[in-house]
CSV table of C-alpha atoms and ligand atoms in Angstrom, one decimal:
chain,number,residue,atom,x,y,z
A,278,MET,CA,-4.3,-19.6,20.0
A,279,PHE,CA,-5.7,-16.3,21.4
A,280,PRO,CA,-6.1,-13.5,20.7
A,281,ILE,CA,-6.6,-13.7,17.0
A,282,PRO,CA,-6.1,-10.3,15.3
A,283,TYR,CA,-7.1,-9.5,11.7
A,284,GLY,CA,-3.4,-9.4,10.7
A,285,ARG,CA,0.0,-9.8,12.3
A,286,GLN,CA,3.7,-10.2,11.5
A,287,ASP,CA,5.5,-13.5,11.2
A,288,ILE,CA,8.9,-13.2,12.8
A,289,ARG,CA,11.2,-16.3,12.7
A,290,PRO,CA,14.7,-17.1,14.0
A,291,GLU,CA,16.3,-16.3,10.6
A,292,ASP,CA,14.8,-12.8,10.8
A,293,LEU,CA,16.3,-12.3,14.3
A,294,GLN,CA,19.6,-13.5,12.9
A,295,ALA,CA,19.5,-11.1,10.0
A,296,VAL,CA,18.8,-8.1,12.2
A,297,ALA,CA,21.5,-9.1,14.7
A,298,GLU,CA,24.0,-9.3,11.8
A,299,ALA,CA,23.0,-5.8,10.6
A,300,LEU,CA,23.4,-4.5,14.2
A,301,GLN,CA,26.9,-5.9,14.4
A,302,SER,CA,27.9,-4.6,11.0
A,303,ASP,CA,29.7,-1.3,10.2
A,304,PHE,CA,26.4,0.4,9.1
A,305,LEU,CA,23.2,0.9,11.0
A,306,THR,CA,21.9,3.2,8.2
A,307,GLN,CA,23.0,4.2,4.7
A,308,GLY,CA,24.8,0.8,4.4
A,309,PRO,CA,24.8,-2.0,1.9
A,310,LYS,CA,21.6,-3.7,3.1
A,311,ILE,CA,19.5,-0.9,1.6
A,312,ALA,CA,20.6,-1.5,-2.0
A,313,GLU,CA,20.4,-5.3,-1.4
A,314,PHE,CA,16.8,-5.0,-0.3
A,315,GLU,CA,15.9,-2.6,-3.1
A,316,THR,CA,17.4,-5.0,-5.7
A,317,ALA,CA,15.7,-8.0,-4.3
A,318,PHE,CA,12.4,-6.3,-3.9
A,319,ALA,CA,12.5,-4.9,-7.5
A,320,ALA,CA,13.2,-8.4,-8.7
A,321,TYR,CA,10.2,-9.9,-6.8
A,322,ILE,CA,7.8,-7.2,-8.0
A,323,GLY,CA,9.3,-7.2,-11.6
A,324,ALA,CA,10.1,-3.5,-11.6
A,325,PRO,CA,13.2,-1.9,-13.0
A,326,TYR,CA,13.9,0.4,-10.0
A,327,ALA,CA,13.1,0.4,-6.3
A,328,VAL,CA,13.8,3.0,-3.6
A,329,ALA,CA,13.5,2.1,0.1
A,330,VAL,CA,12.1,4.7,2.4
A,331,ALA,CA,11.0,5.1,6.0
A,332,ASN,CA,7.4,4.1,5.6
A,333,GLY,CA,4.6,3.8,3.0
A,334,THR,CA,3.4,7.4,3.7
A,335,ALA,CA,6.9,8.8,3.0
A,336,ALA,CA,6.9,6.7,-0.2
A,337,LEU,CA,3.7,8.4,-1.3
A,338,HIS,CA,5.0,11.8,-0.4
A,339,LEU,CA,8.2,11.4,-2.3
A,340,ALA,CA,6.5,9.8,-5.2
A,341,VAL,CA,4.0,12.7,-5.8
A,342,LEU,CA,6.9,15.1,-5.6
A,343,ALA,CA,9.0,13.1,-8.0
A,344,LEU,CA,6.1,13.0,-10.4
A,345,GLY,CA,5.9,16.8,-10.3
A,346,LEU,CA,2.8,17.5,-8.2
A,347,GLN,CA,2.5,21.3,-7.5
A,348,PRO,CA,0.4,23.4,-5.1
A,349,GLY,CA,-3.1,23.9,-6.5
A,350,ASP,CA,-3.1,20.8,-8.6
A,351,LEU,CA,-5.9,18.2,-8.4
A,352,VAL,CA,-5.3,14.5,-7.7
A,353,ILE,CA,-7.8,11.6,-7.7
A,354,THR,CA,-7.9,8.8,-5.2
A,355,SER,CA,-10.3,6.3,-3.6
A,356,PRO,CA,-12.5,7.1,-0.6
A,357,ILE,CA,-11.9,3.5,0.6
A,358,THR,CA,-8.3,3.7,1.6
A,359,PHE,CA,-6.0,4.6,4.4
A,360,ALA,CA,-5.6,8.4,5.0
A,361,ALA,CA,-2.0,8.5,3.6
A,362,SER,CA,-3.3,7.8,0.0
A,363,GLY,CA,-4.9,11.3,0.0
A,364,ASN,CA,-2.6,13.0,2.6
A,365,CYS,CA,0.4,12.8,0.3
A,366,ALA,CA,-1.3,15.2,-2.1
A,367,LEU,CA,-2.2,17.5,0.7
A,368,TYR,CA,1.5,17.6,1.8
A,369,ALA,CA,2.3,19.0,-1.7
A,370,GLY,CA,-0.4,21.6,-1.5
A,371,ALA,CA,-2.7,19.8,-3.9
A,372,THR,CA,-6.5,19.1,-3.7
A,373,VAL,CA,-7.9,15.6,-3.4
A,374,LEU,CA,-10.9,14.5,-5.5
A,375,PHE,CA,-12.5,11.1,-4.8
A,376,ALA,CA,-13.8,8.6,-7.2
A,377,GLU,CA,-16.6,6.1,-6.4
A,378,THR,CA,-15.8,2.4,-5.7
A,379,ASP,CA,-17.4,-0.9,-6.6
A,380,GLU,CA,-18.9,-3.6,-4.3
A,381,VAL,CA,-15.5,-4.8,-3.1
A,382,GLY,CA,-14.1,-1.3,-2.5
A,383,THR,CA,-12.0,-1.0,-5.8
A,384,ILE,CA,-11.9,2.4,-7.4
A,385,LEU,CA,-14.1,2.6,-10.6
A,386,PRO,CA,-12.5,3.8,-13.9
A,387,GLU,CA,-15.8,5.3,-15.1
A,388,ALA,CA,-15.9,7.5,-12.0
A,389,ILE,CA,-12.3,8.6,-12.7
A,390,GLN,CA,-13.3,9.3,-16.3
A,391,ALA,CA,-16.2,11.5,-15.1
A,392,LEU,CA,-13.9,13.5,-12.9
A,393,PHE,CA,-11.6,14.2,-15.8
A,394,GLU,CA,-14.6,15.3,-18.0
A,395,GLN,CA,-15.5,17.8,-15.3
A,396,HIS,CA,-12.0,19.1,-14.3
A,397,GLY,CA,-9.9,18.3,-17.4
A,398,SER,CA,-6.2,18.6,-17.2
A,399,LYS,CA,-6.2,20.4,-13.9
A,400,ILE,CA,-6.1,16.9,-12.6
A,401,LYS,CA,-2.4,16.0,-12.6
A,402,GLY,CA,-2.5,12.5,-11.2
A,403,ILE,CA,-4.5,9.4,-10.2
A,404,ILE,CA,-3.6,7.4,-7.1
A,405,PRO,CA,-5.6,4.1,-7.5
A,406,VAL,CA,-5.5,1.8,-4.5
A,407,ASP,CA,-5.1,-2.0,-4.8
A,408,PHE,CA,-7.6,-2.3,-2.0
A,409,ALA,CA,-7.3,-5.4,0.2
A,410,GLY,CA,-4.8,-6.8,-2.4
A,411,ARG,CA,-7.0,-6.8,-5.4
A,412,PRO,CA,-5.4,-5.1,-8.4
A,413,ALA,CA,-7.2,-1.9,-9.4
A,414,ASP,CA,-8.2,-1.8,-13.1
A,415,LEU,CA,-4.8,-0.3,-14.2
A,416,PRO,CA,-5.1,-0.9,-17.9
A,417,ARG,CA,-8.3,1.3,-18.1
A,418,ILE,CA,-6.9,3.8,-15.6
A,419,ARG,CA,-3.7,4.1,-17.6
A,420,SER,CA,-5.6,4.8,-20.8
A,421,ILE,CA,-7.8,7.5,-19.1
A,422,ALA,CA,-4.6,9.1,-17.7
A,423,ASN,CA,-3.0,9.1,-21.1
A,424,GLN,CA,-6.0,11.0,-22.6
A,425,TYR,CA,-5.4,13.8,-20.2
A,426,GLY,CA,-1.6,13.7,-19.8
A,427,ALA,CA,-1.9,12.7,-16.1
A,428,TRP,CA,0.4,10.4,-14.1
A,429,VAL,CA,-0.6,7.2,-12.3
A,430,LEU,CA,0.8,6.4,-8.8
A,431,GLU,CA,-0.4,3.0,-7.7
A,432,ASP,CA,-0.9,2.5,-4.0
A,433,ALA,CA,0.1,-1.1,-3.9
A,434,CYS,CA,0.6,-1.3,-0.1
A,435,HIS,CA,-1.9,-4.2,0.0
A,436,ALA,CA,-0.8,-6.0,-3.1
A,437,PRO,CA,2.8,-7.2,-3.3
A,438,GLY,CA,2.7,-10.2,-5.6
A,439,ALA,CA,-0.8,-9.6,-7.0
A,440,GLU,CA,-0.9,-10.2,-10.7
A,441,ARG,CA,-3.5,-10.1,-13.5
A,442,GLN,CA,-3.1,-12.7,-16.3
A,443,GLY,CA,-4.4,-12.6,-19.8
A,444,LEU,CA,-4.2,-10.0,-22.5
A,445,ASN,CA,-3.7,-7.1,-20.1
A,446,LYS,CA,-1.2,-9.0,-17.9
A,447,PHE,CA,0.5,-7.0,-15.2
A,448,ARG,CA,1.9,-7.4,-11.7
A,449,CYS,CA,1.1,-4.7,-9.2
A,450,GLY,CA,4.0,-2.2,-9.0
A,451,ASP,CA,5.9,-3.6,-11.9
A,452,GLY,CA,6.0,-0.2,-13.7
A,453,SER,CA,4.4,-1.4,-16.9
A,454,LEU,CA,1.2,0.7,-16.4
A,455,ALA,CA,1.7,3.0,-13.4
A,456,ASP,CA,4.4,5.7,-13.5
A,457,ALA,CA,5.3,4.6,-9.9
A,458,ALA,CA,3.9,2.4,-7.2
A,459,ILE,CA,4.4,2.4,-3.4
A,460,PHE,CA,4.5,-0.3,-0.8
A,461,SER,CA,4.4,-0.4,3.1
A,462,PHE,CA,6.2,-2.7,5.4
A,463,HIS,CA,4.0,-2.0,8.5
A,464,PRO,CA,3.7,-5.2,10.6
A,465,VAL,CA,0.2,-6.1,9.2
A,466,LYS,CA,1.5,-6.1,5.6
A,467,HIS,CA,3.0,-9.0,3.6
A,468,ILE,CA,6.6,-8.0,4.5
A,469,ALA,CA,7.2,-6.5,8.0
A,470,CYS,CA,10.0,-4.1,8.8
A,471,GLY,CA,8.3,-2.5,11.8
A,472,GLU,CA,8.2,0.7,9.7
A,473,GLY,CA,9.3,0.8,6.1
A,474,GLY,CA,8.2,1.5,2.6
A,475,MET,CA,9.3,1.2,-1.1
A,476,ILE,CA,8.7,3.0,-4.3
A,477,THR,CA,9.0,1.1,-7.6
A,478,THR,CA,9.2,2.7,-11.0
A,479,ALA,CA,10.4,2.0,-14.6
A,480,ASN,CA,11.2,5.7,-15.1
A,481,PRO,CA,15.0,6.5,-14.7
A,482,GLU,CA,14.4,10.2,-14.1
A,483,VAL,CA,11.8,9.6,-11.4
A,484,TYR,CA,14.2,7.1,-9.8
A,485,GLN,CA,17.0,9.6,-9.7
A,486,ARG,CA,14.7,12.3,-8.2
A,487,LEU,CA,13.5,9.9,-5.5
A,488,LEU,CA,17.1,9.0,-4.5
A,489,THR,CA,17.8,12.7,-4.0
A,490,LEU,CA,14.5,13.6,-2.3
A,491,ARG,CA,14.9,10.7,0.2
A,492,THR,CA,18.0,12.2,1.6
A,493,HIS,CA,17.5,16.0,2.0
A,494,GLY,CA,17.8,16.8,-1.7
A,495,ILE,CA,21.5,16.2,-1.3
A,496,THR,CA,23.6,14.5,-4.1
A,497,ARG,CA,27.2,13.2,-4.1
A,498,ASP,CA,27.1,12.7,-7.9
A,499,GLN,CA,29.8,15.1,-9.3
A,500,THR,CA,28.3,15.1,-12.7
A,501,ARG,CA,25.3,16.9,-11.3
A,502,PHE,CA,27.1,19.5,-9.2
A,503,SER,CA,26.3,23.1,-10.0
A,504,ASN,CA,28.6,25.1,-7.7
A,505,PRO,CA,32.1,25.6,-9.1
A,506,PRO,CA,35.0,23.5,-7.5
A,507,SER,CA,36.5,26.8,-6.2
A,508,LEU,CA,33.5,27.3,-3.9
A,509,ALA,CA,34.1,23.8,-2.5
A,510,ASP,CA,37.7,24.6,-1.7
A,511,ALA,CA,39.4,28.0,-2.3
A,512,SER,CA,42.7,26.3,-3.4
A,513,LEU,CA,41.0,24.7,-6.4
A,514,ASN,CA,40.6,26.1,-10.0
A,515,ASN,CA,37.2,25.6,-11.6
A,516,SER,CA,38.7,23.0,-14.0
A,517,ASP,CA,39.9,20.8,-11.0
A,518,ALA,CA,38.0,17.8,-9.6
A,519,TYR,CA,35.8,18.4,-6.6
A,520,PRO,CA,37.2,17.4,-3.2
A,521,LEU,CA,35.8,14.0,-2.1
A,522,TRP,CA,34.0,15.4,1.0
A,523,TYR,CA,31.9,17.8,-1.1
A,524,MET,CA,28.2,17.2,-1.7
A,525,GLU,CA,25.4,19.5,-2.8
A,526,MET,CA,21.8,20.1,-1.6
A,527,GLN,CA,20.1,21.0,-4.9
A,528,GLU,CA,16.5,21.0,-3.9
A,529,LEU,CA,14.4,20.7,-0.7
A,530,GLY,CA,14.3,17.0,0.3
A,531,TYR,CA,13.6,15.0,3.5
A,532,ASN,CA,15.2,12.4,5.7
A,533,TYR,CA,13.0,9.5,4.7
A,534,ARG,CA,15.7,6.8,4.9
A,535,LEU,CA,15.2,3.2,6.0
A,536,THR,CA,17.8,1.8,8.4
A,537,ASP,CA,20.0,-1.2,7.6
A,538,MET,CA,18.4,-3.2,10.5
A,539,GLN,CA,15.0,-2.7,8.9
A,540,ALA,CA,16.3,-3.5,5.4
A,541,ALA,CA,17.9,-6.7,6.8
A,542,LEU,CA,14.6,-7.7,8.3
A,543,GLY,CA,12.8,-6.8,5.0
A,544,LEU,CA,15.3,-8.9,3.0
A,545,SER,CA,14.8,-11.9,5.3
A,546,GLN,CA,11.0,-11.5,5.2
A,547,LEU,CA,11.1,-11.2,1.4
A,548,ASN,CA,12.5,-14.8,1.2
A,549,ARG,CA,9.1,-15.9,2.5
A,550,ALA,CA,7.0,-13.5,0.5
A,551,GLU,CA,5.9,-16.0,-2.1
A,552,SER,CA,5.1,-18.8,0.3
A,553,GLY,CA,3.2,-16.3,2.5
A,554,LEU,CA,1.2,-15.1,-0.6
A,555,GLN,CA,0.3,-18.7,-1.4
A,556,ARG,CA,-0.8,-19.4,2.1
A,557,ARG,CA,-3.0,-16.3,2.0
A,558,LYS,CA,-4.7,-17.6,-1.1
A,559,GLU,CA,-5.2,-21.0,0.6
A,560,ILE,CA,-6.9,-19.2,3.6
A,561,ALA,CA,-9.1,-17.2,1.1
A,562,ARG,CA,-10.2,-20.4,-0.5
A,563,PHE,CA,-10.9,-22.0,2.9
A,564,TYR,CA,-13.1,-19.0,3.9
A,565,HIS,CA,-14.8,-19.1,0.4
A,566,THR,CA,-15.9,-22.7,1.0
A,567,GLN,CA,-16.6,-22.6,4.8
A,568,LEU,CA,-18.5,-19.3,4.8
A,569,GLN,CA,-20.6,-19.8,1.7
A,570,GLY,CA,-24.3,-19.3,2.0
A,571,ILE,CA,-24.5,-18.1,5.6
A,572,GLY,CA,-27.1,-15.4,6.5
A,573,ASP,CA,-26.6,-12.3,4.3
A,574,LEU,CA,-22.8,-12.7,4.2
A,575,GLN,CA,-21.2,-11.5,1.0
A,576,LEU,CA,-17.7,-13.0,0.4
A,577,PRO,CA,-15.0,-11.4,-1.7
A,578,HIS,CA,-14.7,-13.1,-5.1
A,579,ALA,CA,-15.8,-16.5,-3.7
A,580,ASP,CA,-17.2,-17.5,-7.1
A,581,SER,CA,-14.2,-16.5,-9.2
A,582,GLU,CA,-11.0,-18.5,-9.1
A,583,GLU,CA,-9.5,-16.0,-11.5
A,584,GLU,CA,-10.0,-13.1,-9.0
A,585,THR,CA,-8.8,-15.3,-6.1
A,586,GLU,CA,-5.6,-16.0,-7.9
A,587,ALA,CA,-5.0,-12.4,-9.0
A,588,HIS,CA,-5.5,-11.1,-5.5
A,589,ALA,CA,-2.7,-10.7,-2.8
A,590,TRP,CA,-5.2,-11.1,0.1
A,591,HIS,CA,-3.8,-8.5,2.5
A,592,LEU,CA,-7.4,-8.4,3.8
A,593,TYR,CA,-10.3,-10.8,3.6
A,594,VAL,CA,-13.3,-8.3,3.7
A,595,ILE,CA,-16.7,-9.8,4.2
A,596,ARG,CA,-20.0,-7.7,4.0
A,597,THR,CA,-23.1,-8.0,6.2
A,598,GLN,CA,-25.8,-5.7,7.4
A,599,GLN,CA,-25.1,-7.0,10.9
A,600,ARG,CA,-21.5,-5.8,10.8
A,601,LYS,CA,-21.4,-4.1,14.2
A,602,ALA,CA,-23.1,-7.0,16.0
A,603,LEU,CA,-20.8,-9.5,14.3
A,604,TYR,CA,-17.7,-7.4,15.2
A,605,ASP,CA,-18.8,-7.3,18.9
A,606,TYR,CA,-19.6,-11.0,18.9
A,607,LEU,CA,-16.2,-11.9,17.5
A,608,ARG,CA,-14.4,-9.8,20.1
A,609,GLU,CA,-16.1,-11.8,22.8
A,610,LYS,CA,-14.6,-14.9,21.1
A,611,GLN,CA,-11.1,-13.3,21.1
A,612,ILE,CA,-11.3,-12.6,17.4
A,613,PHE,CA,-10.3,-9.0,16.7
A,614,ALA,CA,-11.7,-8.2,13.3
A,615,GLN,CA,-11.2,-4.7,11.9
A,616,VAL,CA,-13.0,-2.3,9.6
A,617,HIS,CA,-11.2,-1.0,6.4
A,618,TYR,CA,-11.9,1.8,5.8
A,619,PHE,CA,-13.9,4.7,7.2
A,620,PRO,CA,-14.4,6.7,3.9
A,621,LEU,CA,-11.6,9.3,3.7
A,622,HIS,CA,-13.9,12.0,2.3
A,623,LEU,CA,-15.9,11.8,5.6
A,624,MET,CA,-12.8,12.3,7.8
A,625,PRO,CA,-13.2,15.7,9.6
A,626,HIS,CA,-10.1,17.1,8.0
A,627,TYR,CA,-11.3,16.4,4.5
A,628,ARG,CA,-14.8,17.6,5.3
A,629,THR,CA,-13.5,20.9,6.6
A,630,ALA,CA,-10.8,21.4,4.0
A,631,PHE,CA,-12.9,20.6,0.9
A,632,GLY,CA,-16.5,20.6,2.1
A,633,TYR,CA,-17.1,16.9,1.4
A,634,GLY,CA,-20.0,15.2,3.3
A,635,PRO,CA,-22.2,12.1,3.4
A,636,GLY,CA,-24.0,10.9,0.3
A,637,LEU,CA,-21.3,11.9,-2.3
A,638,PHE,CA,-20.1,8.3,-2.9
A,639,PRO,CA,-23.1,6.0,-2.0
A,640,LYS,CA,-21.4,2.8,-3.0
A,641,ALA,CA,-18.3,3.5,-1.0
A,642,GLU,CA,-20.3,4.7,2.0
A,643,GLN,CA,-22.5,1.5,1.9
A,644,PHE,CA,-19.5,-0.6,1.6
A,645,TYR,CA,-18.1,1.0,4.7
A,646,GLN,CA,-21.3,0.4,6.6
A,647,GLU,CA,-21.2,-3.4,5.9
A,648,CYS,CA,-17.5,-4.3,5.6
A,649,LEU,CA,-15.5,-6.3,8.1
A,650,SER,CA,-11.9,-7.6,7.7
A,651,ILE,CA,-11.6,-11.1,9.3
A,652,PRO,CA,-8.3,-12.6,10.3
A,653,MET,CA,-5.9,-13.1,7.3
A,654,TYR,CA,-2.2,-13.8,7.7
A,655,PRO,CA,0.1,-16.7,6.8
A,656,SER,CA,0.8,-18.0,10.4
A,657,LEU,CA,-2.9,-18.5,11.2
A,658,SER,CA,-3.2,-22.1,12.4
A,659,GLN,CA,-6.0,-24.5,11.2
A,660,GLU,CA,-7.3,-24.5,14.8
A,661,GLN,CA,-7.6,-20.6,14.7
A,662,LEU,CA,-9.2,-20.7,11.3
A,663,MET,CA,-11.8,-23.2,12.5
A,664,HIS,CA,-12.5,-21.0,15.5
A,665,VAL,CA,-13.1,-18.0,13.2
A,666,VAL,CA,-15.4,-20.0,10.9
A,667,HIS,CA,-17.4,-21.6,13.8
A,668,SER,CA,-17.8,-18.3,15.5
A,669,ILE,CA,-19.1,-16.6,12.4
A,670,ARG,CA,-21.5,-19.5,11.7
A,671,SER,CA,-22.8,-19.5,15.3
A,672,PHE,CA,-23.3,-15.7,15.2
A,673,PHE,CA,-25.6,-16.1,12.2
A,674,GLN,CA,-27.4,-19.1,13.8
A,675,GLU,CA,-28.1,-16.9,16.9
A,676,ASN,CA,-28.9,-13.8,14.8
A,677,PRO,CA,-30.6,-14.9,11.5
A,678,SER,CA,-30.7,-12.0,9.1
A,679,ALA,CA,-34.1,-10.3,8.7
B,61,PLP,C1,-3.5,1.6,1.4
B,61,PLP,C2,-2.4,2.2,2.2
B,61,PLP,N1,-1.7,3.3,1.8
B,61,PLP,C3,-0.7,3.8,2.5
B,61,PLP,C4,-0.3,3.3,3.7
B,61,PLP,C5,0.7,4.0,4.5
B,61,PLP,O1,1.8,3.1,4.9
B,61,PLP,P1,2.6,3.3,6.2
B,61,PLP,O2,1.7,3.0,7.4
B,61,PLP,O3,3.8,2.4,6.1
B,61,PLP,O4,3.0,4.8,6.3
B,61,PLP,C6,-1.0,2.1,4.2
B,61,PLP,C7,-0.6,1.5,5.5
B,61,PLP,O5,-1.1,1.6,6.5
B,61,PLP,C8,-2.1,1.6,3.5
B,61,PLP,O6,-2.8,0.6,3.9
C-alpha cells in the first residue's frame, strides 16, 4: 500500500520474460527488437514512421536537428514543461522564447501568434507540449506555423494515446499536424523502458535524417555514398560495387540508440498501453467525483467528459492556494505528490542566458504556485485511491480555505 508516489512503472512477469529473451538473443543492441518496437509504436500512435532513441531528451535533440534548426534561430515552447523541451533548442545553438499558458498549463495559441508578430520568420519552430496528457491546440498552432513557414515539433511525452475527436480530429504524435513528435519511456510515463524515447513523423526525409543522426551520422545505404569505391578499397574501380564492410559518416551525429533489452521491455509494455490509458481515465473520473467541491480545490476538466476522454492523464494536476501545506500533509500520510513544473524561464540557466525573470508569464507562474500532481498510474489500487481522497478531504477539513 505505501508509499504512494505520484507515478510509477508497472512491471509484470511477461515484461521480465521479454527482457530475458532479448538478453539471451544474438543482439543486445542494433538488433531486430528495435524495428519491431518502432513498427508497433507507430501503429499504436497512428504515425507513418517512428525512430527509437535513448531517451526523450535525445528524441528532442535529434528532432530539432532533423527539422533544420541552426545556431541563432528562435524557437517557442511552454514555460510549464520539463527542461528538455527548451534545452534541445539550446543544444543546437538556438534561442528559446516562451509563450503563456492557460489555467491547466497548456500553451496558448494566441501567445504564440503574438511572438510571431514580434519576431516574424526568425522563429523557425514551435515545440508545443501536451502537458499532463492534454493535447495542445495543434490545429491552431499548425495554422500559425504555416503563416510563417515554421515547423511544429510536438512534445507528446505525456500524451501517448491522447486523441481529439470532431472536425479537427487528431491523435497526439500521429504526424497529421506536427512535423514530428517525441515521446519518453522514463518509468513514470505510460510505457516504461527505464530510459528510452521515440520520434514519430509523417515526413520521409525527416525520418531518413533521424536514422542517420541517431547513429553518428553514419549510413550503410550504398545509394547515398559519396566517396568513390576506390577509396573504400584500392583494388576497386569506381564503377565497381562498394565492399560490404564499407560505411560512411556523412554528417555529425550521435550515439542515441536504444538497446534491444529496452525495446523488448517497451514492446511488452506497449501491449498494455491501451488498457493502462483506460485505467488512467477511470482514475481521473474517480477523482473528479470524489474531490468535487472541496475547499478551493480546482480539478482538471472535471466538468467536461470531452476533455477527460481526449486526455492521456499522465498527470492529474489539482490547484489550490494551500499547495505547500497540502503537499507536506500528504507526505505525512505517505502520499508523495509532486509539482509539475517550476517555470522553465525562471530556471537560473535561462535567467542568465536570456535575461528572463518573474512576472513575464503571470498565468504560468500562478499555475506553478498552485499546482500539485496527485498519484496517477494504472496499478493504483482502490484502497490507495481511497487513502488519497480521504487524506485530501481531511486536509481541507482541518485547513478550511480563507
Ligand atoms: C514534457 C517532457 N519533455 C521531455 C522529457 C524528456 O524525456 P527523458 O526524461 O526521457 O529524457 C520529459 C520527461 O521527463 C517530459 O516530461
